[in-house]
Structures are given as C-alpha cells and as structure tokens.
Amino acid sequence: GEDVEQSLFLSVREGDSSVINCTYTDSSSTYLYWYKQEPGAGLQLLTYIFSNMDMKQDQRLTVLLNKKDKHLSLRIADTQTGDSAIYFCAESKNNNDMRFGAGTRLTVKP
Amino acid sequence: DSGVTQTPKHLITATGQRVTLRCSPRSGDLSVYWYQQSLDQGLQFLIQYYNGEERAKGNILERFSAQQFPDLHSELNLSSLELGDSALYFCASSVAGNSGNTIYFGEGSWLTVV
C-alpha cells in the first residue's frame, strides 16, 4: 500500500526552529496535512497544503512541499515548550481515505 | 475545541463484549469519519459516512460496524471485542465528503479491553 513516513523523534531547544520531515509514496496525493496531538488529546489540524503549492506560511508555521521528491516538511519558528507534542503528517486524494505517518514526537527543552 | 464531540471519553470492557462509541459532528458538517489509533498500527482510517450513507471503507473489521443517523450523529459499534481492539478511536467531521474540505477531529474515545 501507499506509505507515509516520518522520523519518530525530534528534540530542540526553546527558541530554535524545528523542522519535521515527511515523505509519502502516492504521487496522486492531492492534499497534505499536518496534525498536532498533545498528550491525552485529539488531533488538532495545524495546516494543510494542496499539491499544486510549494509553500504555505501561517504565523510560526511554514510548510514546504517538494512534489517531485514527495517530501513535505513543517518548520516551527521560535519553538516553545508548548509545542511539545506528536506531529502527524497525512496525505489524501480526496479526504475519503487519509493516510497518516507514525508521528514525530517533538520535545522542546528549556 | 474542534466542535466534534465523542462519548464516552474512556471505556473499559471485557473480551467478547460489545460497545458503542458515539460521535456528534461539528454543526453543519455532513461527513463523519472514524479512525483507530493503536500503538502497533498507528492511525488507521476505518469508515466514512456522508449524509447518512456510507461513502468509503478502510481497514474496518467485520466485527465493527457504523452508521450515521438522520441528525448526522454517528455510532461505531465494536463487537466480540478482543484485547487487540484496545485503542483510541477518533471521530472526525467535514462539511462535505471530498474536495479537500478540512477534517476536524474529536478528542477520541479510549477503549481498553481486558
């Protein structure tokens, strides 16, 4: 089947930038998402990007998409301790069947 | 708060039993999705309903079933429960069933099978 892969862990210092990477295999993916899951909580949609876009910026978040390499990244500027969570990359063609990565656990050290 | 409400938040039950998880979508959303999050399988899409009709089916076991009612709330029924069914079950909703409408997730229902 089609896969979405992410590294499992990332640790950064408070104030630094975090970059979480994701690769996917389905070249027909139309929508790519980043979700955040805090301990004991549900999935919170952070941002999404259409496959015909290269970049999307929303305050401290920057999403970069390299469609040729099927590589998606999420950059969090000025990372804070409150950003510590698991970040999921997901892709879909039409929302009917989103495929998620295993999640990257971001730890922000003071 | 995503606006998607799930009950119960936590549930402990024995093997062989049957449980029902309930979901109320965001106001105005017609589409409801169910996902299972477990340690070994990660996040998996189970099933989607749109305006009362099944729209898409993912990795949903035959022991599991779902429905969406006229008021658009949905229920996920899990029967003949096994230890491996212990997981966090998410409901999500969106305005429509496709075209990239943003999907919003509830906080999940924790199911523990003992």
mmCIF file of C-alpha atoms in Angstrom:
data_model
loop_
_atom_site.group_PDB
_atom_site.id
_atom_site.type_symbol
_atom_site.label_atom_id
_atom_site.label_comp_id
_atom_site.label_asym_id
_atom_site.label_seq_id
_atom_site.Cartn_x
_atom_site.Cartn_y
_atom_site.Cartn_z
ATOM 1 C CA GLY A 1 0.000 0.000 0.000
ATOM 2 C CA GLU A 2 0.909 3.625 -0.032
ATOM 3 C CA ASP A 3 3.098 4.836 2.818
ATOM 4 C CA VAL A 4 3.712 7.987 4.740
ATOM 5 C CA GLU A 5 6.961 8.043 6.673
ATOM 6 C CA GLN A 6 8.280 10.328 9.368
ATOM 7 C CA SER A 7 11.162 10.186 11.774
ATOM 8 C CA LEU A 8 9.913 9.238 15.220
ATOM 9 C CA PHE A 9 11.708 11.760 17.429
ATOM 10 C CA LEU A 10 12.993 15.322 17.299
ATOM 11 C CA SER A 11 14.465 17.314 20.143
ATOM 12 C CA VAL A 12 15.182 21.041 20.001
ATOM 13 C CA ARG A 13 15.946 23.862 22.409
ATOM 14 C CA GLU A 14 13.398 26.509 23.191
ATOM 15 C CA GLY A 15 13.691 29.401 20.760
ATOM 16 C CA ASP A 16 15.261 27.318 17.995
ATOM 17 C CA SER A 17 13.461 26.320 14.813
ATOM 18 C CA SER A 18 12.085 22.805 14.464
ATOM 19 C CA VAL A 19 11.844 21.045 11.142
ATOM 20 C CA ILE A 20 9.755 17.914 10.917
ATOM 21 C CA ASN A 21 10.068 15.937 7.715
ATOM 22 C CA CYS A 22 7.697 13.571 5.969
ATOM 23 C CA THR A 23 7.864 11.517 2.814
ATOM 24 C CA TYR A 24 5.000 9.874 1.002
ATOM 25 C CA THR A 25 4.795 7.472 -1.893
ATOM 26 C CA ASP A 26 1.464 8.200 -3.582
ATOM 27 C CA SER A 27 2.184 10.612 -6.415
ATOM 28 C CA SER A 28 -1.527 11.262 -6.843
ATOM 29 C CA SER A 29 -1.878 12.725 -3.363
ATOM 30 C CA THR A 30 -3.811 15.928 -3.610
ATOM 31 C CA TYR A 31 -3.873 17.221 -0.049
ATOM 32 C CA LEU A 32 -1.160 17.071 2.575
ATOM 33 C CA TYR A 33 -1.769 17.849 6.217
ATOM 34 C CA TRP A 34 0.000 18.407 9.489
ATOM 35 C CA TYR A 35 -1.796 17.493 12.689
ATOM 36 C CA LYS A 36 -0.666 18.002 16.274
ATOM 37 C CA GLN A 37 -1.556 15.654 19.110
ATOM 38 C CA GLU A 38 -0.861 16.678 22.675
ATOM 39 C CA PRO A 39 -0.838 14.065 25.462
ATOM 40 C CA GLY A 40 -4.323 12.728 26.117
ATOM 41 C CA ALA A 41 -5.873 14.939 23.468
ATOM 42 C CA GLY A 42 -7.248 14.548 19.991
ATOM 43 C CA LEU A 43 -5.722 15.518 16.700
ATOM 44 C CA GLN A 44 -5.566 19.205 16.015
ATOM 45 C CA LEU A 45 -5.290 20.317 12.415
ATOM 46 C CA LEU A 46 -2.347 22.696 12.163
ATOM 47 C CA THR A 47 -2.226 23.378 8.483
ATOM 48 C CA TYR A 48 -2.645 21.776 5.096
ATOM 49 C CA ILE A 49 -1.345 22.345 1.614
ATOM 50 C CA PHE A 50 -2.655 21.486 -1.815
ATOM 51 C CA SER A 51 -0.319 19.513 -4.024
ATOM 52 C CA ASN A 52 -0.090 22.357 -6.558
ATOM 53 C CA MET A 53 1.519 24.596 -3.936
ATOM 54 C CA ASP A 54 5.177 24.727 -2.946
ATOM 55 C CA MET A 55 4.907 26.605 0.296
ATOM 56 C CA LYS A 56 2.405 27.809 2.815
ATOM 57 C CA GLN A 57 3.108 30.046 5.772
ATOM 58 C CA ASP A 58 0.878 30.596 8.768
ATOM 59 C CA GLN A 59 2.408 32.611 11.608
ATOM 60 C CA ARG A 60 5.203 30.473 13.072
ATOM 61 C CA LEU A 61 4.457 27.536 10.780
ATOM 62 C CA THR A 62 5.928 27.060 7.316
ATOM 63 C CA VAL A 63 5.052 24.076 5.167
ATOM 64 C CA LEU A 64 7.279 23.190 2.251
ATOM 65 C CA LEU A 65 6.265 20.685 -0.397
ATOM 66 C CA ASN A 66 8.628 19.117 -2.900
ATOM 67 C CA LYS A 67 6.217 17.224 -5.087
ATOM 68 C CA LYS A 68 8.952 15.771 -7.279
ATOM 69 C CA ASP A 69 10.619 14.136 -4.268
ATOM 70 C CA LYS A 70 7.303 13.573 -2.461
ATOM 71 C CA HIS A 71 8.727 15.352 0.560
ATOM 72 C CA LEU A 72 6.794 17.514 2.967
ATOM 73 C CA SER A 73 8.218 19.478 5.858
ATOM 74 C CA LEU A 74 6.856 21.521 8.720
ATOM 75 C CA ARG A 75 9.020 24.260 10.155
ATOM 76 C CA ILE A 76 8.109 25.760 13.509
ATOM 77 C CA ALA A 77 9.902 29.015 14.161
ATOM 78 C CA ASP A 78 10.831 30.093 17.712
ATOM 79 C CA THR A 79 9.789 26.723 19.134
ATOM 80 C CA GLN A 80 8.225 26.912 22.595
ATOM 81 C CA THR A 81 7.758 24.277 25.291
ATOM 82 C CA GLY A 82 4.059 24.308 24.466
ATOM 83 C CA ASP A 83 4.925 22.987 21.031
ATOM 84 C CA SER A 84 5.998 19.676 22.567
ATOM 85 C CA ALA A 85 3.629 17.111 21.073
ATOM 86 C CA ILE A 86 3.389 14.437 18.416
ATOM 87 C CA TYR A 87 3.108 15.800 14.888
ATOM 88 C CA PHE A 88 1.423 13.720 12.222
ATOM 89 C CA CYS A 89 1.844 14.107 8.524
ATOM 90 C CA ALA A 90 -1.091 12.887 6.422
ATOM 91 C CA GLU A 91 -1.999 12.741 2.776
ATOM 92 C CA SER A 92 -5.136 12.052 0.810
ATOM 93 C CA LYS A 93 -6.541 12.254 -2.651
ATOM 94 C CA ASN A 94 -9.974 13.434 -1.706
ATOM 95 C CA ASN A 95 -10.397 13.258 2.069
ATOM 96 C CA ASN A 96 -12.076 9.871 1.923
ATOM 97 C CA ASP A 97 -9.022 7.943 2.957
ATOM 98 C CA MET A 98 -6.352 9.939 4.733
ATOM 99 C CA ARG A 99 -3.124 8.091 5.332
ATOM 100 C CA PHE A 100 -1.113 9.116 8.335
ATOM 101 C CA GLY A 101 2.512 8.776 9.208
ATOM 102 C CA ALA A 102 3.504 7.248 12.533
ATOM 103 C CA GLY A 103 4.029 10.689 14.052
ATOM 104 C CA THR A 104 7.112 12.610 15.155
ATOM 105 C CA ARG A 105 7.441 13.262 18.865
ATOM 106 C CA LEU A 106 8.823 16.771 19.290
ATOM 107 C CA THR A 107 10.484 17.513 22.612
ATOM 108 C CA VAL A 108 11.341 21.129 23.371
ATOM 109 C CA LYS A 109 13.977 21.617 26.047
ATOM 110 C CA PRO A 110 14.101 24.854 28.037
ATOM 111 C CA ASP B 1 -12.137 22.686 20.741
ATOM 112 C CA SER B 2 -12.755 21.245 17.286
ATOM 113 C CA GLY B 3 -16.528 21.104 17.705
ATOM 114 C CA VAL B 4 -16.574 17.323 17.252
ATOM 115 C CA THR B 5 -17.911 15.590 20.364
ATOM 116 C CA GLN B 6 -17.220 11.997 21.254
ATOM 117 C CA THR B 7 -18.573 9.895 24.090
ATOM 118 C CA PRO B 8 -17.549 8.122 26.186
ATOM 119 C CA LYS B 9 -14.052 9.509 26.710
ATOM 120 C CA HIS B 10 -12.879 6.338 28.406
ATOM 121 C CA LEU B 11 -14.294 2.837 28.413
ATOM 122 C CA ILE B 12 -13.067 -0.397 29.939
ATOM 123 C CA THR B 13 -14.739 -3.624 28.951
ATOM 124 C CA ALA B 14 -14.076 -7.356 28.858
ATOM 125 C CA THR B 15 -13.190 -9.531 25.902
ATOM 126 C CA GLY B 16 -16.191 -10.791 23.990
ATOM 127 C CA GLN B 17 -18.304 -7.782 24.872
ATOM 128 C CA ARG B 18 -19.834 -5.173 22.598
ATOM 129 C CA VAL B 19 -19.548 -1.396 22.899
ATOM 130 C CA THR B 20 -20.935 1.594 21.070
ATOM 131 C CA LEU B 21 -18.975 4.797 20.581
ATOM 132 C CA ARG B 22 -20.868 7.947 19.763
ATOM 133 C CA CYS B 23 -19.908 10.990 17.754
ATOM 134 C CA SER B 24 -21.579 14.335 17.132
ATOM 135 C CA PRO B 25 -20.033 16.184 14.197
ATOM 136 C CA ARG B 26 -19.419 19.893 14.025
ATOM 137 C CA SER B 27 -22.517 21.909 13.331
ATOM 138 C CA GLY B 28 -23.138 21.934 9.591
ATOM 139 C CA ASP B 29 -20.783 19.068 8.783
ATOM 140 C CA LEU B 30 -22.357 16.272 6.750
ATOM 141 C CA SER B 31 -19.462 13.862 6.682
ATOM 142 C CA VAL B 32 -18.239 11.736 9.576
ATOM 143 C CA TYR B 33 -15.086 9.643 9.662
ATOM 144 C CA TRP B 34 -13.903 7.027 12.138
ATOM 145 C CA TYR B 35 -10.226 6.347 12.799
ATOM 146 C CA GLN B 36 -8.440 3.926 15.101
ATOM 147 C CA GLN B 37 -5.145 4.822 16.751
ATOM 148 C CA SER B 38 -3.213 1.946 18.271
ATOM 149 C CA LEU B 39 0.409 1.546 19.264
ATOM 150 C CA ASP B 40 1.209 -1.087 16.678
ATOM 151 C CA GLN B 41 -0.925 0.088 13.746
ATOM 152 C CA GLY B 42 -0.747 3.846 14.152
ATOM 153 C CA LEU B 43 -3.644 5.904 12.844
ATOM 154 C CA GLN B 44 -5.907 3.933 10.548
ATOM 155 C CA PHE B 45 -8.969 5.051 8.645
ATOM 156 C CA LEU B 46 -11.960 2.829 9.361
ATOM 157 C CA ILE B 47 -15.011 4.203 7.617
ATOM 158 C CA GLN B 48 -16.686 7.372 6.359
ATOM 159 C CA TYR B 49 -20.340 8.390 6.163
ATOM 160 C CA TYR B 50 -21.774 11.282 4.242
ATOM 161 C CA ASN B 51 -25.295 12.494 4.954
ATOM 162 C CA GLY B 52 -26.350 9.102 6.260
ATOM 163 C CA GLU B 53 -24.781 6.979 3.552
ATOM 164 C CA GLU B 54 -21.558 5.004 3.701
ATOM 165 C CA ARG B 55 -19.027 6.823 1.497
ATOM 166 C CA ALA B 56 -15.755 4.966 1.970
ATOM 167 C CA LYS B 57 -14.451 1.982 3.844
ATOM 168 C CA GLY B 58 -10.937 1.475 5.118
ATOM 169 C CA ASN B 59 -9.411 -1.124 7.398
ATOM 170 C CA ILE B 60 -12.558 -1.841 9.345
ATOM 171 C CA LEU B 61 -13.021 -5.326 10.755
ATOM 172 C CA GLU B 62 -16.211 -7.276 10.105
ATOM 173 C CA ARG B 63 -16.828 -7.260 13.867
ATOM 174 C CA PHE B 64 -17.120 -3.476 13.662
ATOM 175 C CA SER B 65 -19.943 -1.519 12.116
ATOM 176 C CA ALA B 66 -21.019 2.076 11.980
ATOM 177 C CA GLN B 67 -23.963 4.176 10.999
ATOM 178 C CA GLN B 68 -24.890 7.810 10.623
ATOM 179 C CA PHE B 69 -28.324 8.885 11.752
ATOM 180 C CA PRO B 70 -30.681 11.498 10.242
ATOM 181 C CA ASP B 71 -29.483 14.068 12.769
ATOM 182 C CA LEU B 72 -25.956 13.344 11.431
ATOM 183 C CA HIS B 73 -24.539 11.906 14.618
ATOM 184 C CA SER B 74 -22.722 8.632 14.158
ATOM 185 C CA GLU B 75 -22.123 5.491 16.160
ATOM 186 C CA LEU B 76 -19.318 2.966 15.878
ATOM 187 C CA ASN B 77 -20.261 -0.472 17.145
ATOM 188 C CA LEU B 78 -17.485 -2.820 18.193
ATOM 189 C CA SER B 79 -18.473 -6.412 18.954
ATOM 190 C CA SER B 80 -16.791 -9.635 20.091
ATOM 191 C CA LEU B 81 -14.074 -7.460 21.481
ATOM 192 C CA GLU B 82 -10.502 -8.720 21.623
ATOM 193 C CA LEU B 83 -7.526 -7.446 23.578
ATOM 194 C CA GLY B 84 -6.075 -6.071 20.352
ATOM 195 C CA ASP B 85 -9.055 -3.775 19.896
ATOM 196 C CA SER B 86 -7.779 -1.626 22.743
ATOM 197 C CA ALA B 87 -7.088 1.705 21.099
ATOM 198 C CA LEU B 88 -8.050 5.336 20.822
ATOM 199 C CA TYR B 89 -10.971 5.736 18.443
ATOM 200 C CA PHE B 90 -11.308 9.096 16.770
ATOM 201 C CA CYS B 91 -14.290 10.562 15.068
ATOM 202 C CA ALA B 92 -13.782 13.400 12.609
ATOM 203 C CA SER B 93 -16.107 15.500 10.512
ATOM 204 C CA SER B 94 -16.037 17.739 7.499
ATOM 205 C CA VAL B 95 -18.525 19.847 5.600
ATOM 206 C CA ALA B 96 -18.589 17.582 2.580
ATOM 207 C CA GLY B 97 -17.127 14.229 1.694
ATOM 208 C CA ASN B 98 -14.381 15.230 -0.668
ATOM 209 C CA SER B 99 -12.708 18.091 -2.497
ATOM 210 C CA GLY B 100 -10.257 18.786 0.254
ATOM 211 C CA ASN B 101 -12.653 20.017 2.877
ATOM 212 C CA THR B 102 -10.826 20.337 6.147
ATOM 213 C CA ILE B 103 -11.370 17.448 8.528
ATOM 214 C CA TYR B 104 -11.667 18.182 12.227
ATOM 215 C CA PHE B 105 -11.050 15.500 14.831
ATOM 216 C CA GLY B 106 -12.707 14.898 18.154
ATOM 217 C CA GLU B 107 -10.697 14.139 21.272
ATOM 218 C CA GLY B 108 -11.229 10.423 20.918
ATOM 219 C CA SER B 109 -12.679 7.579 22.933
ATOM 220 C CA TRP B 110 -10.180 5.459 24.808
ATOM 221 C CA LEU B 111 -11.206 1.814 24.717
ATOM 222 C CA THR B 112 -9.449 -0.689 26.945
ATOM 223 C CA VAL B 113 -10.348 -4.340 26.541
ATOM 224 C CA VAL B 114 -9.319 -6.535 29.478
#
